[in-house]
PDB file of C-alpha atoms in Angstrom:
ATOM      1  CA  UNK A   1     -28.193  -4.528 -47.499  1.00  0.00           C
ATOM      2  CA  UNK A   2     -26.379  -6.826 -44.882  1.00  0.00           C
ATOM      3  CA  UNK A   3     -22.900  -6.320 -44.860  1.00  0.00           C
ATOM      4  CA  UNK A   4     -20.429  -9.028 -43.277  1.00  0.00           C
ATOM      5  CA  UNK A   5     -19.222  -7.008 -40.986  1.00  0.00           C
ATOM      6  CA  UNK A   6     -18.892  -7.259 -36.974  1.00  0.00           C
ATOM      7  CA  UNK A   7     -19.261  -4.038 -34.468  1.00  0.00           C
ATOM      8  CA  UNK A   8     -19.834  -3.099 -30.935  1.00  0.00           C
ATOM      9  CA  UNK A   9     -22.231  -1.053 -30.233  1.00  0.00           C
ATOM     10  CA  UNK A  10     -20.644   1.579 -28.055  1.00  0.00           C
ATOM     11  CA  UNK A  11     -20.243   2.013 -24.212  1.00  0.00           C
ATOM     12  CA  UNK A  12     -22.402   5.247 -24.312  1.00  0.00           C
ATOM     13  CA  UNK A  13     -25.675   2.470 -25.267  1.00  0.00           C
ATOM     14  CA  UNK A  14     -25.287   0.157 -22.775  1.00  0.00           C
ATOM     15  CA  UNK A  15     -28.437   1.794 -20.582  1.00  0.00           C
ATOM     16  CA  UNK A  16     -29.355   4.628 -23.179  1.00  0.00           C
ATOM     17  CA  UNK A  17     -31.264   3.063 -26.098  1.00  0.00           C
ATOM     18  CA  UNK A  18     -32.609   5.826 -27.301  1.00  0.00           C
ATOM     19  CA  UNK A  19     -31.843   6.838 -30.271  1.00  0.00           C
ATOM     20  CA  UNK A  20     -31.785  10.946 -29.506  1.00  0.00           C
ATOM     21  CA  UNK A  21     -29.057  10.558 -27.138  1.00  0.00           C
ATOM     22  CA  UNK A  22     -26.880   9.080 -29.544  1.00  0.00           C
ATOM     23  CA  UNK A  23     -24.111  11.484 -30.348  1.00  0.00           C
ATOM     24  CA  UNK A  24     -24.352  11.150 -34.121  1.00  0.00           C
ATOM     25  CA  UNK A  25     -23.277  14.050 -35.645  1.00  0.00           C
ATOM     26  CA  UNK A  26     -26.859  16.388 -36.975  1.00  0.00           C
ATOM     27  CA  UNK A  27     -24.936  19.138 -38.788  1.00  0.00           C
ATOM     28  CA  UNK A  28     -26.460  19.160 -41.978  1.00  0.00           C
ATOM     29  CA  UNK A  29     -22.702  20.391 -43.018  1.00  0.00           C
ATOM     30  CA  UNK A  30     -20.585  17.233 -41.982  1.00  0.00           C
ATOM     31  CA  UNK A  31     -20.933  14.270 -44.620  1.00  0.00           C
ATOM     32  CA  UNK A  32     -21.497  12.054 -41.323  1.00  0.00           C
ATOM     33  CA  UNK A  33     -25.009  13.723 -40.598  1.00  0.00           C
ATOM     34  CA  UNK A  34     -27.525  11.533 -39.485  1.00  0.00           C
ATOM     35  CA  UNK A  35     -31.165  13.024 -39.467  1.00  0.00           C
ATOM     36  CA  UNK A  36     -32.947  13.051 -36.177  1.00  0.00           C
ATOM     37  CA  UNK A  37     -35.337  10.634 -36.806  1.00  0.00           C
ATOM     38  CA  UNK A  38     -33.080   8.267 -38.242  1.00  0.00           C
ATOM     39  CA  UNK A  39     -30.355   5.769 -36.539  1.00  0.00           C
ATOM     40  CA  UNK A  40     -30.745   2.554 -34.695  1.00  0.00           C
ATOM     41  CA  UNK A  41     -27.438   1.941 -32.542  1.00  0.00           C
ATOM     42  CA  UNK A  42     -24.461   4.240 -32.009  1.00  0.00           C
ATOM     43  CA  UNK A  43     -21.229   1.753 -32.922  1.00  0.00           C
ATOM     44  CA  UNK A  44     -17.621   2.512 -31.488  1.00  0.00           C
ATOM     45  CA  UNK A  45     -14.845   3.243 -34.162  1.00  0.00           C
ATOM     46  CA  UNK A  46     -12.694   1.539 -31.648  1.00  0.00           C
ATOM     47  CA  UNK A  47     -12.933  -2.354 -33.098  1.00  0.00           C
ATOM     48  CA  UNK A  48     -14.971  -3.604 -35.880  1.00  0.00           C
ATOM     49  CA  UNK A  49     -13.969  -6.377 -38.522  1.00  0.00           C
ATOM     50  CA  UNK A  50     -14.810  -8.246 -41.368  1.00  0.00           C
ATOM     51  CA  UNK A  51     -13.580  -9.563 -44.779  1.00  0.00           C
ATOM     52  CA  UNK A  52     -10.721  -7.718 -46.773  1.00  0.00           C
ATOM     53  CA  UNK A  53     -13.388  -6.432 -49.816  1.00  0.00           C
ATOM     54  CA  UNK A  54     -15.968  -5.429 -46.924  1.00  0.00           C
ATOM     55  CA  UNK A  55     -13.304  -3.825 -44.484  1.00  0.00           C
ATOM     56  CA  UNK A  56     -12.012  -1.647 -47.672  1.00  0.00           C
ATOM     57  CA  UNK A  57     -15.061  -0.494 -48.761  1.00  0.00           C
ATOM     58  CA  UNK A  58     -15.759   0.841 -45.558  1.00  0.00           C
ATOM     59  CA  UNK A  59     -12.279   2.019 -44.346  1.00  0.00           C
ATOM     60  CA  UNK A  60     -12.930   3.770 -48.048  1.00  0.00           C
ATOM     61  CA  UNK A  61     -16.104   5.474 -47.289  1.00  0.00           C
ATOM     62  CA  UNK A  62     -14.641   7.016 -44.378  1.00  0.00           C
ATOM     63  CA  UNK A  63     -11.960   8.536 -45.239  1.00  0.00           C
ATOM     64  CA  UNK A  64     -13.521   9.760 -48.860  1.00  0.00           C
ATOM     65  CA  UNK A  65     -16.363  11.828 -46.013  1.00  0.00           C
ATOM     66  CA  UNK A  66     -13.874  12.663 -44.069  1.00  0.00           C
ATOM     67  CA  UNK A  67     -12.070  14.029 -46.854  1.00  0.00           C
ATOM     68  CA  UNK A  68     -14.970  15.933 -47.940  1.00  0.00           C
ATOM     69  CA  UNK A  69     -15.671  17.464 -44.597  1.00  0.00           C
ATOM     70  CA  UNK A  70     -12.081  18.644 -44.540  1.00  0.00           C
ATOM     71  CA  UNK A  71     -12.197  20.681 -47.835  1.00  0.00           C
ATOM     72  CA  UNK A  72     -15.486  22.259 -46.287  1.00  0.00           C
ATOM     73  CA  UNK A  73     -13.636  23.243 -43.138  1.00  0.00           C
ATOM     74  CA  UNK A  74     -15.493  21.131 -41.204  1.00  0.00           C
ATOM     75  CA  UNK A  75     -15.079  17.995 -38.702  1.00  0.00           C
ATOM     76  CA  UNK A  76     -17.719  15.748 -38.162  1.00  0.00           C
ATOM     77  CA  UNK A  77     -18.079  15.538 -34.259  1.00  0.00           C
ATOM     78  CA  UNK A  78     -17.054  12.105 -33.445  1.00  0.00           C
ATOM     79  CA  UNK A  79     -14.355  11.931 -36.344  1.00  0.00           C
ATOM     80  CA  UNK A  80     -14.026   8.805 -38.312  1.00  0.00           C
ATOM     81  CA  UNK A  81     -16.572   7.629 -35.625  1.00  0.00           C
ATOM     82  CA  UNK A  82     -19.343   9.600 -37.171  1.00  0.00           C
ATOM     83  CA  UNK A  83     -18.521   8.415 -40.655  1.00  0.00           C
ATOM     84  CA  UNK A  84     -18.365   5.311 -39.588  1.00  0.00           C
ATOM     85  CA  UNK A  85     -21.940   5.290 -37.668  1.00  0.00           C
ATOM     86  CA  UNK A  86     -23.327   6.734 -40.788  1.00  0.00           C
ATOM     87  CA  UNK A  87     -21.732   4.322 -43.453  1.00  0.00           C
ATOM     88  CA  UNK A  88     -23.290   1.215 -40.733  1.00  0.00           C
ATOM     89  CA  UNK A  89     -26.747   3.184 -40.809  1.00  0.00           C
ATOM     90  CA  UNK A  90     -27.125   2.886 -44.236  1.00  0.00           C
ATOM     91  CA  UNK A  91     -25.346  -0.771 -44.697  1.00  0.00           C
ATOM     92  CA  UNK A  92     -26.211  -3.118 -41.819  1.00  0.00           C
ATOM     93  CA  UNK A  93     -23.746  -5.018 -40.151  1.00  0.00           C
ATOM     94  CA  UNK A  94     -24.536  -8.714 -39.871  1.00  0.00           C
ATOM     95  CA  UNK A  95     -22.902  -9.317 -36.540  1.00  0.00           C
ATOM     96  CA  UNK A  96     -23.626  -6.756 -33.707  1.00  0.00           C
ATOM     97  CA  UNK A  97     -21.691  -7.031 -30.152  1.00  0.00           C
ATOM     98  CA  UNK A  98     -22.972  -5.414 -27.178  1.00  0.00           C
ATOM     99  CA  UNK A  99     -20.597  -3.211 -25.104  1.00  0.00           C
ATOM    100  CA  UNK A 100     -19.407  -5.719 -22.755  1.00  0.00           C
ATOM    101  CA  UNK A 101     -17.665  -7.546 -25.272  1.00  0.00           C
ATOM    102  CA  UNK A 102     -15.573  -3.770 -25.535  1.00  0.00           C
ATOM    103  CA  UNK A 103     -15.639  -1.909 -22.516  1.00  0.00           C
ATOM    104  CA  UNK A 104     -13.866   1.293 -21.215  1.00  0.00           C
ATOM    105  CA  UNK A 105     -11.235   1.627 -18.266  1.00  0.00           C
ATOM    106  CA  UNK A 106     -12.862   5.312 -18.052  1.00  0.00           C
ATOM    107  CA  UNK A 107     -15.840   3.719 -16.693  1.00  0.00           C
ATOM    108  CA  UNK A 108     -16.501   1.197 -13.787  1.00  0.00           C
ATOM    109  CA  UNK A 109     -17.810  -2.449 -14.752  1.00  0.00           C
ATOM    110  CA  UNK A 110     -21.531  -2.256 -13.795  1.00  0.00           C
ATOM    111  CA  UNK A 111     -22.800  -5.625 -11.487  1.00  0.00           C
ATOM    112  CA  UNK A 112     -24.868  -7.574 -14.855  1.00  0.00           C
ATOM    113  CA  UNK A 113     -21.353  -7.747 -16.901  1.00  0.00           C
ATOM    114  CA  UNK A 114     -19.784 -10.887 -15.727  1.00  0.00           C
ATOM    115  CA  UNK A 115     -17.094 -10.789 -17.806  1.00  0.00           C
ATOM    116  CA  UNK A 116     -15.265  -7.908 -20.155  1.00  0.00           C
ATOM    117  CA  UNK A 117     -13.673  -9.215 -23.264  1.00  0.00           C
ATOM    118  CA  UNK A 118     -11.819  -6.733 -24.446  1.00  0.00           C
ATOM    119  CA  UNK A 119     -10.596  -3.654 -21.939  1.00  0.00           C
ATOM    120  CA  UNK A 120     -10.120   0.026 -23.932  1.00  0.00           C
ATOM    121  CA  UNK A 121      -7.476   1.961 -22.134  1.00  0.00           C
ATOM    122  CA  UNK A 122      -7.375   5.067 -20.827  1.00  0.00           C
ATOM    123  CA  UNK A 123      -5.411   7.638 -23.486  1.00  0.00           C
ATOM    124  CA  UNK A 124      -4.889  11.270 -23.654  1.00  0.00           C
ATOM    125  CA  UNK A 125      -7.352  12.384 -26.624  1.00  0.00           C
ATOM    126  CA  UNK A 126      -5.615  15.904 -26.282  1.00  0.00           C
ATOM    127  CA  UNK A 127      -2.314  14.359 -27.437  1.00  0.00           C
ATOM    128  CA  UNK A 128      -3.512  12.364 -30.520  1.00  0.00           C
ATOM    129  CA  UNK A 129      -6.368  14.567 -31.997  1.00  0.00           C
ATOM    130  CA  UNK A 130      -5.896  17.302 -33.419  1.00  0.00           C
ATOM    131  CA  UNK A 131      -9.273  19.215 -32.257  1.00  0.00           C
ATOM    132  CA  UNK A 132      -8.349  18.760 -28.366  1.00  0.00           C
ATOM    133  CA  UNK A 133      -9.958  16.052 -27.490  1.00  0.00           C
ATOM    134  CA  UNK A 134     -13.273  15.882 -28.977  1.00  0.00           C
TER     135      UNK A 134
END
């Protein structure tokens, strides 16, 4: 099903569109696994949006896997990320952005993106997640 729901499709697809470079997480352990063969684009868990109901059902989802990865001592790779990418596998967003409209101060603006509309910046991941940095 469609869902009304707007992502980006993350910074690591801009000139990768292949599916098995995707960092979804394939531990068969995590609630966030996504099978090899499976998976289309690899969204960012940095911005996404829709209505209230959708938003909660989601926001839901995730946390209920993450939950359940928890109580089997286990973290899906990309967090909330990898819940996230599985829950959008499975429940198609209707409105997909592509990376310029969310890029990264990590990385350099390549020559084809005119113009970036909204600017990540650069954090300490060691400070705010608990795993180090992952």
């Amino acid at each position: 099903p469609l869902l009304p729901v707007s992502c980006f499709v993350h910074i690591l697809c801009y000139q990768n569109t292949l599916r098995d470079g995707f960092p979804y997480e394939r531990r068969p352990e995590s609630r966030a696994f996504i099978p090899a063969d499976e998976g289309d684009y690899y969204y960012t868990a940095a911005v996404w949006g829709g209505y209230l109901e959708d938003m909660y059902k989601l926001v839901r989802y995730c946390y209920k896997q993450s939950e359940e990865d928890a109580k089997n001592k286990i973290e899906a790779i990309w967090q909330e990320e990898s819940h996230l990418n599985k829950y959008l596998l499975y429940n198609k967003p209707t409105k997909v952005l592509s990376p310029e409209y969310l890029w990264s101060d990590y990385d350099g603006i390549p020559e084809d993106i005119r113009v970036v509309r909204i600017s990540q910046l650069i954090k300490n991941y060691a400070e705010v997640r608990p795993n180090g940095g992952h």
